[in-house]
Coordinates of C-alpha atoms in Angstrom, one line a residue:
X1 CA -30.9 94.2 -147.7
X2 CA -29.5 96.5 -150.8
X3 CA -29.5 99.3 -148.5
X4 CA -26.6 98.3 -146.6
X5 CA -24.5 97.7 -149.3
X6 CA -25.5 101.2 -150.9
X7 CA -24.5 103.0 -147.8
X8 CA -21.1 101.1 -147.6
X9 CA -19.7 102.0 -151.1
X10 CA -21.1 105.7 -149.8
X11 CA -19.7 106.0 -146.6
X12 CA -16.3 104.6 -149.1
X13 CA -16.7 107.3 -151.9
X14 CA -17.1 109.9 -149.5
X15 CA -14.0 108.9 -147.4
X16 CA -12.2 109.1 -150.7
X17 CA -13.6 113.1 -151.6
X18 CA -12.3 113.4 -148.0
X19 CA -8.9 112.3 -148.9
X20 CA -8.8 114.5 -151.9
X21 CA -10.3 117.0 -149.9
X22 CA -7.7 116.5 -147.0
X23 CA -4.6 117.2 -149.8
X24 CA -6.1 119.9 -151.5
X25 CA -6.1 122.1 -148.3
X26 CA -2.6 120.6 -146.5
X27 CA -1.2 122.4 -150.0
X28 CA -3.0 125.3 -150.2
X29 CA 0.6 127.7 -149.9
X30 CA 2.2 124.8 -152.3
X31 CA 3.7 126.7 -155.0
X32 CA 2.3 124.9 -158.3
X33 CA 0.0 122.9 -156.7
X34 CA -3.0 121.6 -158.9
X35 CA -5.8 121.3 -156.5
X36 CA -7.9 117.6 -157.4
X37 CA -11.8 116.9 -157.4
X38 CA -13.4 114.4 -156.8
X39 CA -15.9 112.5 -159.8
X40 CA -18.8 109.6 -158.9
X41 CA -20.8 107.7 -160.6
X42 CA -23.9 105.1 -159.8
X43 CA -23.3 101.8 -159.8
X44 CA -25.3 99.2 -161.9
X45 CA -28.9 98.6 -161.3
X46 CA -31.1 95.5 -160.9
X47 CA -34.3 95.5 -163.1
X48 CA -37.2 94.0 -161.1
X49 CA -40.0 94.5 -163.3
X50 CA -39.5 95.3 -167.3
X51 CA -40.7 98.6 -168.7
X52 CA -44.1 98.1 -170.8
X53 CA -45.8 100.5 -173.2
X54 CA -47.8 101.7 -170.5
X55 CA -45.6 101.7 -167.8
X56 CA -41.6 102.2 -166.7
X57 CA -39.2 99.6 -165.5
X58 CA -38.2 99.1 -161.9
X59 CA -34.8 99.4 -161.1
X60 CA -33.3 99.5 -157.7
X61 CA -29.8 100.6 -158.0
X62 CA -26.4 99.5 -156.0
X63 CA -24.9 102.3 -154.7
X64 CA -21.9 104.9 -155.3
X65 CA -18.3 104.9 -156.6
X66 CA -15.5 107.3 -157.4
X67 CA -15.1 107.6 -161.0
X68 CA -11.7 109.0 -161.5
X69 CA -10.0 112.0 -159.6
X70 CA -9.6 114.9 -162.2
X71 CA -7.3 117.7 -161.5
X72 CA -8.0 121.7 -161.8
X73 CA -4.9 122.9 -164.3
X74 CA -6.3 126.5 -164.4
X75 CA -3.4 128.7 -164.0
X76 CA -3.7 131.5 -160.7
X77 CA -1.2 134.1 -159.8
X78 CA 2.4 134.3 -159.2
X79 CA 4.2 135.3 -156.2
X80 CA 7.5 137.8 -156.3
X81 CA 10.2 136.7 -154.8
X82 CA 13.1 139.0 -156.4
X83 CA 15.1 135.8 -156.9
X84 CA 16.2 136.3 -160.3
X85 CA 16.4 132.3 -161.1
X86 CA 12.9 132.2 -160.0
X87 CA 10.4 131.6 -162.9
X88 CA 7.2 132.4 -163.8
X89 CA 5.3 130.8 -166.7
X90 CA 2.6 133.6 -168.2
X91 CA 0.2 131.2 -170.5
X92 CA 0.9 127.4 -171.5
X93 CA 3.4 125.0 -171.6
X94 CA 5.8 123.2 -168.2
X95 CA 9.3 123.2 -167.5
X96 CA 11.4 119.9 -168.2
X97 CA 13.8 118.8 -165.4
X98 CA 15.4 115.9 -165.5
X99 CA 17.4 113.5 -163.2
X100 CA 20.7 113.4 -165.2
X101 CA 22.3 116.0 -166.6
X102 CA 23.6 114.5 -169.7
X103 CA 22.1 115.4 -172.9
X104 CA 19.5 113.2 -174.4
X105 CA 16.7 113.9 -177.3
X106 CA 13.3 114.9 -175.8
X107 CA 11.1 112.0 -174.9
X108 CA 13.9 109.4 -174.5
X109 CA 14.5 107.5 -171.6
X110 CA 18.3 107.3 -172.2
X111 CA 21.0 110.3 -172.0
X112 CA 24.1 110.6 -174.7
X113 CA 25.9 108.1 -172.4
X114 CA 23.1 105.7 -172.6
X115 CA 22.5 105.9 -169.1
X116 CA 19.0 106.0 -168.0
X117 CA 17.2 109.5 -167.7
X118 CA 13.8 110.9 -166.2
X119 CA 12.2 114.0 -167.6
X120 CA 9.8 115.7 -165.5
X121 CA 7.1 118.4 -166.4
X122 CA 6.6 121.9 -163.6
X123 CA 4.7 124.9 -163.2
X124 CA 7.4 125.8 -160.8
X125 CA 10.3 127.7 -161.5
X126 CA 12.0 127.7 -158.1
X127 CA 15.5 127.4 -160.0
X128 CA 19.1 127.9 -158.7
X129 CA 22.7 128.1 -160.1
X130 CA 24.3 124.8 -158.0
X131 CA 28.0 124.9 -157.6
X132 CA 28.9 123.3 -160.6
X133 CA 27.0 126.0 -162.4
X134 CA 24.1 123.9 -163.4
X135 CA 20.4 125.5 -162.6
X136 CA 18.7 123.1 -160.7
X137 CA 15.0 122.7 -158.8
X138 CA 14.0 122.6 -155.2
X139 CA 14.6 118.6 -155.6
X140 CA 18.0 118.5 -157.5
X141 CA 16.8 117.8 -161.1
X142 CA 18.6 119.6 -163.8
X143 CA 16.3 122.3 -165.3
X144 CA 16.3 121.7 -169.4
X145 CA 17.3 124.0 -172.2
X146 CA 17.1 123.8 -175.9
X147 CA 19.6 125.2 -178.7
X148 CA 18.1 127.7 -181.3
X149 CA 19.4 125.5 -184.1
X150 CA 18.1 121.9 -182.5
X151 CA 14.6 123.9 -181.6
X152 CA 14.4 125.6 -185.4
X153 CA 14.8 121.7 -186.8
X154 CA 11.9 120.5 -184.5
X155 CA 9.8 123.4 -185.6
X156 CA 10.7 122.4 -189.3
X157 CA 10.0 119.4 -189.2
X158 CA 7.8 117.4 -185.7
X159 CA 9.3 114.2 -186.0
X160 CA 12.6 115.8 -185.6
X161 CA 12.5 116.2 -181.7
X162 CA 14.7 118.4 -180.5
X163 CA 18.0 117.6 -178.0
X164 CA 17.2 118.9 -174.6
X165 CA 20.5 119.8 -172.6
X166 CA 20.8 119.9 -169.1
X167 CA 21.7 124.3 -168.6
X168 CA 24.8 125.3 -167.3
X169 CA 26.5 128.6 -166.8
X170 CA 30.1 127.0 -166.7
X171 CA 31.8 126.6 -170.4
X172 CA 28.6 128.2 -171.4
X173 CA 29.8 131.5 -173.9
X174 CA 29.1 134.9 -172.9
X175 CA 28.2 137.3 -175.8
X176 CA 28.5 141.3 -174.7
X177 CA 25.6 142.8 -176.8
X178 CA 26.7 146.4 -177.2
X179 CA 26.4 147.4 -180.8
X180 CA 29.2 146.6 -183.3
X181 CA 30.8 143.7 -180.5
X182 CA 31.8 141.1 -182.6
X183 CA 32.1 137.5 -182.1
X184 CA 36.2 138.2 -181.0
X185 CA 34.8 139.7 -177.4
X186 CA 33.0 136.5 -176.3
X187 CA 34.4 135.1 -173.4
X188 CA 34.3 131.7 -172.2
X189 CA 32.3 131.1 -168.4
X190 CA 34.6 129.4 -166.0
X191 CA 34.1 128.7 -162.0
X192 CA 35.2 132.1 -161.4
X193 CA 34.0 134.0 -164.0
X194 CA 32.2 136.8 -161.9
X195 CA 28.6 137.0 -163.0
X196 CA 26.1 139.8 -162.0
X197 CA 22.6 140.9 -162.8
X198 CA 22.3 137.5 -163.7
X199 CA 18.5 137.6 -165.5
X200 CA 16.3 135.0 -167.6
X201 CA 14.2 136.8 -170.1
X202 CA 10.4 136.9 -171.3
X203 CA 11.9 134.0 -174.3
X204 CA 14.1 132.1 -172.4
X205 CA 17.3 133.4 -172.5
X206 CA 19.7 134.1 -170.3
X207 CA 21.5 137.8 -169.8
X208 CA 24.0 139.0 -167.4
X209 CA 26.9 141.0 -166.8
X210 CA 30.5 140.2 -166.9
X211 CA 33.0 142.7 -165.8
X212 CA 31.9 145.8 -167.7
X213 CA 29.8 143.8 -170.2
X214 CA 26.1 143.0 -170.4
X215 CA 25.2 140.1 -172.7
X216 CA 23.8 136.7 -173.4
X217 CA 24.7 133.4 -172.5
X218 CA 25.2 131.0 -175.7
X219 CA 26.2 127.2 -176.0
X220 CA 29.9 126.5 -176.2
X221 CA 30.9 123.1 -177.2
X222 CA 32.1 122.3 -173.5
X223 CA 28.9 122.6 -172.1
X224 CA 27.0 120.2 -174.0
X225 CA 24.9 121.3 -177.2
X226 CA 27.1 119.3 -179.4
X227 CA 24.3 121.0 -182.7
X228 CA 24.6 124.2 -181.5
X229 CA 26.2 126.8 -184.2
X230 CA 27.9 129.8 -183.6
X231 CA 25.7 132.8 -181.7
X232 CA 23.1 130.0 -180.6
X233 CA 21.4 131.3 -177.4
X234 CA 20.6 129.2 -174.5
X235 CA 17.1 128.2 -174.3
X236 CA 14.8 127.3 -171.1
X237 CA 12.8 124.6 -172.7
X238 CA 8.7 124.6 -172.1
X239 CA 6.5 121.7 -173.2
X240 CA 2.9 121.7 -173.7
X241 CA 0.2 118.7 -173.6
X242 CA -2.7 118.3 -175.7
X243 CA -4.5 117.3 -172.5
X244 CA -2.4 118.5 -169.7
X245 CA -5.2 117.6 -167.2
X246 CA -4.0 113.6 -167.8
X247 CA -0.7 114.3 -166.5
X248 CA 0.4 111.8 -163.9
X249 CA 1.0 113.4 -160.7
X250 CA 4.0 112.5 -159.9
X251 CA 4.6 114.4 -156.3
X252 CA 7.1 117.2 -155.8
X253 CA 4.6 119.6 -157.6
X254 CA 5.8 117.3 -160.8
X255 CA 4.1 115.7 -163.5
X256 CA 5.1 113.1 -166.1
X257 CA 3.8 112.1 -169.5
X258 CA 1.1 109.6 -169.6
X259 CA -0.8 107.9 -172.5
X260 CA -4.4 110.0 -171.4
X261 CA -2.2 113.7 -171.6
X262 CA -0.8 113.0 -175.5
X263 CA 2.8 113.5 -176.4
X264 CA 4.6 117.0 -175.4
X265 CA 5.2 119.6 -178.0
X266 CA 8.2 121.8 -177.2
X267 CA 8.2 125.4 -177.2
X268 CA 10.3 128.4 -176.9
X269 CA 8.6 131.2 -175.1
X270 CA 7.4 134.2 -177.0
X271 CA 8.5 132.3 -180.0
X272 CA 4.8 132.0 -182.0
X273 CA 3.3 131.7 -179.0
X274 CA 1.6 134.0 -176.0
X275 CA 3.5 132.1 -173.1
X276 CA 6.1 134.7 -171.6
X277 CA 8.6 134.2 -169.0
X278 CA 8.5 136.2 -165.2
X279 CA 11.8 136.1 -163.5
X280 CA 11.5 136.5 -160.0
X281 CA 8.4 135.0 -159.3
X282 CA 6.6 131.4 -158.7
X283 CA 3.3 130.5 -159.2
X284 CA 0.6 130.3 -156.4
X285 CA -1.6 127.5 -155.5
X286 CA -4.5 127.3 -157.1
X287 CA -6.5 125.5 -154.5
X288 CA -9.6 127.7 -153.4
X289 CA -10.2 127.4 -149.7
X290 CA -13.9 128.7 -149.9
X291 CA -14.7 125.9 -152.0
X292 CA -12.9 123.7 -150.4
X293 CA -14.5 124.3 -146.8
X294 CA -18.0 124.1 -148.6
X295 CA -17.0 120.6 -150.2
X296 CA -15.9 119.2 -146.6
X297 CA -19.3 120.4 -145.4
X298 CA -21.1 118.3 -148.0
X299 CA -19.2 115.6 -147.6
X300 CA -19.4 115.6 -144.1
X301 CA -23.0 115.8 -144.4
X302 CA -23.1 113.0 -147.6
X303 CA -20.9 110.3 -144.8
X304 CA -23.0 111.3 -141.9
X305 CA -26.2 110.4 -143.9
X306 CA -24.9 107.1 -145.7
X307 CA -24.2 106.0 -141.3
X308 CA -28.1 107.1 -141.4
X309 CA -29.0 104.3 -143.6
X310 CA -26.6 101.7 -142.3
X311 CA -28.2 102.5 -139.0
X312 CA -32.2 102.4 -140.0
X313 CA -31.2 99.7 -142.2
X314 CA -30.2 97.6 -139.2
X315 CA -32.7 98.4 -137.1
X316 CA -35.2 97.2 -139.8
X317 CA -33.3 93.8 -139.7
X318 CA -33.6 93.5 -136.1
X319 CA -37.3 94.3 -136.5
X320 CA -37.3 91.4 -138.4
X321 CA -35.5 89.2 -136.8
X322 CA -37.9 90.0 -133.3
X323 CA -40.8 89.7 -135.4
X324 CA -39.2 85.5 -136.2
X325 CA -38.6 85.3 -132.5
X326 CA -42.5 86.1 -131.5

């Protein structure tokens, strides 16, 4: 009986919503978190009788199954925390973090040393300054940055990707921005360098105090942006996708590049583009607990009835088989 095999791959689809279901709400206070959905299809149908000019075909079909999981990349609100190495993405594009913290050109798979390197993609900015002065995530991965003069390349020309180095304050150069300070004032960041008001800007870069100073942060050729030039700011490095809903999920709120999302174009905030930079915040959940109650219901409701069938559908057979026993 086809009916027992339709409820089946039912009662399995709706199991499957329940999962996604299940996740969606267990991260509902997840900063970043992308809330799923669940997509079905029919299955394939049997013709019984072949459509005429006066008449339709008869087609019984075979039931349910879970097209694909899509994900919900619309972008909700942030959350202040006052921690200044917090960051909030206003508009497009991800952070890139990364498991080493060598340099390496975006996109490779192997750092400067030719040691092998993972870049991940994040809405969340939950950075801090470690004790080796590098700004790291919540799961230890190096948060990216770009130089002005490996970005402005890239921008020139696409095929020239630019060198994506891992940010650190240490050996980094501090500028002091007060009108007519030349180049002679810059200091060079060590361990104990004393560093207050430490802030990252709307575009990227990074701004502090020193002493008596206020300035910028630049590349020095100790702390790794071997194409930087003189004056070159550092740069927290964004990347946007041409489908950012085929990201693979790769847990930890991160994402990484797939053949379905398209290869990432890298971007400096503010810089010809809308995307600004909020320090001292993170971004909420997006997962909608109305919707997501309602969609338990139904699907509550969609496995109950799917039993429904299995049940009549047996008790049909056992009519049957009573009616071969008398």
């Amino acid at each position: 009986m086809r009916a027992l095999n339709s409820a089946v791959t039912g009662l399995q689809a709706q199991q499957t919503a329940m999962d996604v279901i299940g996740n969606n709400i267990a991260n509902v206070n997840t900063d970043g978190f992308k809330a799923s959905r669940t997509d079905f299809s029919d299955l394939f149908y049997q013709t019984l009788q072949g459509g005429t000019d006066n008449t339709n075909a008869t087609q019984v079909g075979y039931g349910v199954k879970v097209s694909g999981v899509s994900k919900d990349m619309s972008t909700t609100g942030e959350t202040t925390t006052n921690v200044p190495t917090n960051l909030f993405i206003n508009g497009e594009g991800y952070f890139i973090v990364s498991t080493d913290s060598a340099s390496h050109t975006a996109g490779s798979t192997t750092n400067s040393s030719g040691a092998t390197v993972a870049d991940y993609y994040t809405r969340v900015g939950n950075f801090q300054k470690n004790a080796s002065g590098y700004l790291v995530d919540a799961n230890g991965n190096y948060v990216m940055g770009m130089d002005a003069t490996s970005l402005a390349a890239y921008q020139a020309d696409p095929t020239s990707l630019p060198t994506l180095h891992a940010i650190s304050l240490i050996g980094a150069t501090f500028h002091p921005t007060a009108a007519g300070t030349s180049t002679s004032s810059d200091v060079t960041v060590t361990a104990n360098t004393n560093i207050s008001d430490l802030t990252i800007n709307s575009d990227g870069t990074i701004s502090g105090t020193i002493g008596s100073s206020t300035g910028t942060f630049e590349y020095g050729t100790s702390n790794g942006a071997t194409t930087a030039s003189a004056s070159d700011p550092i740069i927290v490095a964004l990347a946007t996708f041409p489908n950012d809903g085929g990201l693979s999920q790769a847990g930890n709120t991160s994402f990484t590049q797939s053949v379905s999302s398209g290869s990432p174009t890298y971007i400096q905030a503010s810089n010809g583009n809308s995307t600004t930079l909020i320090s001292g915040a993170l971004e909420q959940s997006n997962v909608d607990l109305a919707r997501e109650f309602t969609n338990m219901i139904v699907t509550q409701r969609g496995f109950q009835a799917n039993s429904r069938v299995i049940t009549v559908a047996d008790s049909l057979l056992e009519e049957i088989v009573n009616l071969k026993r008398s």
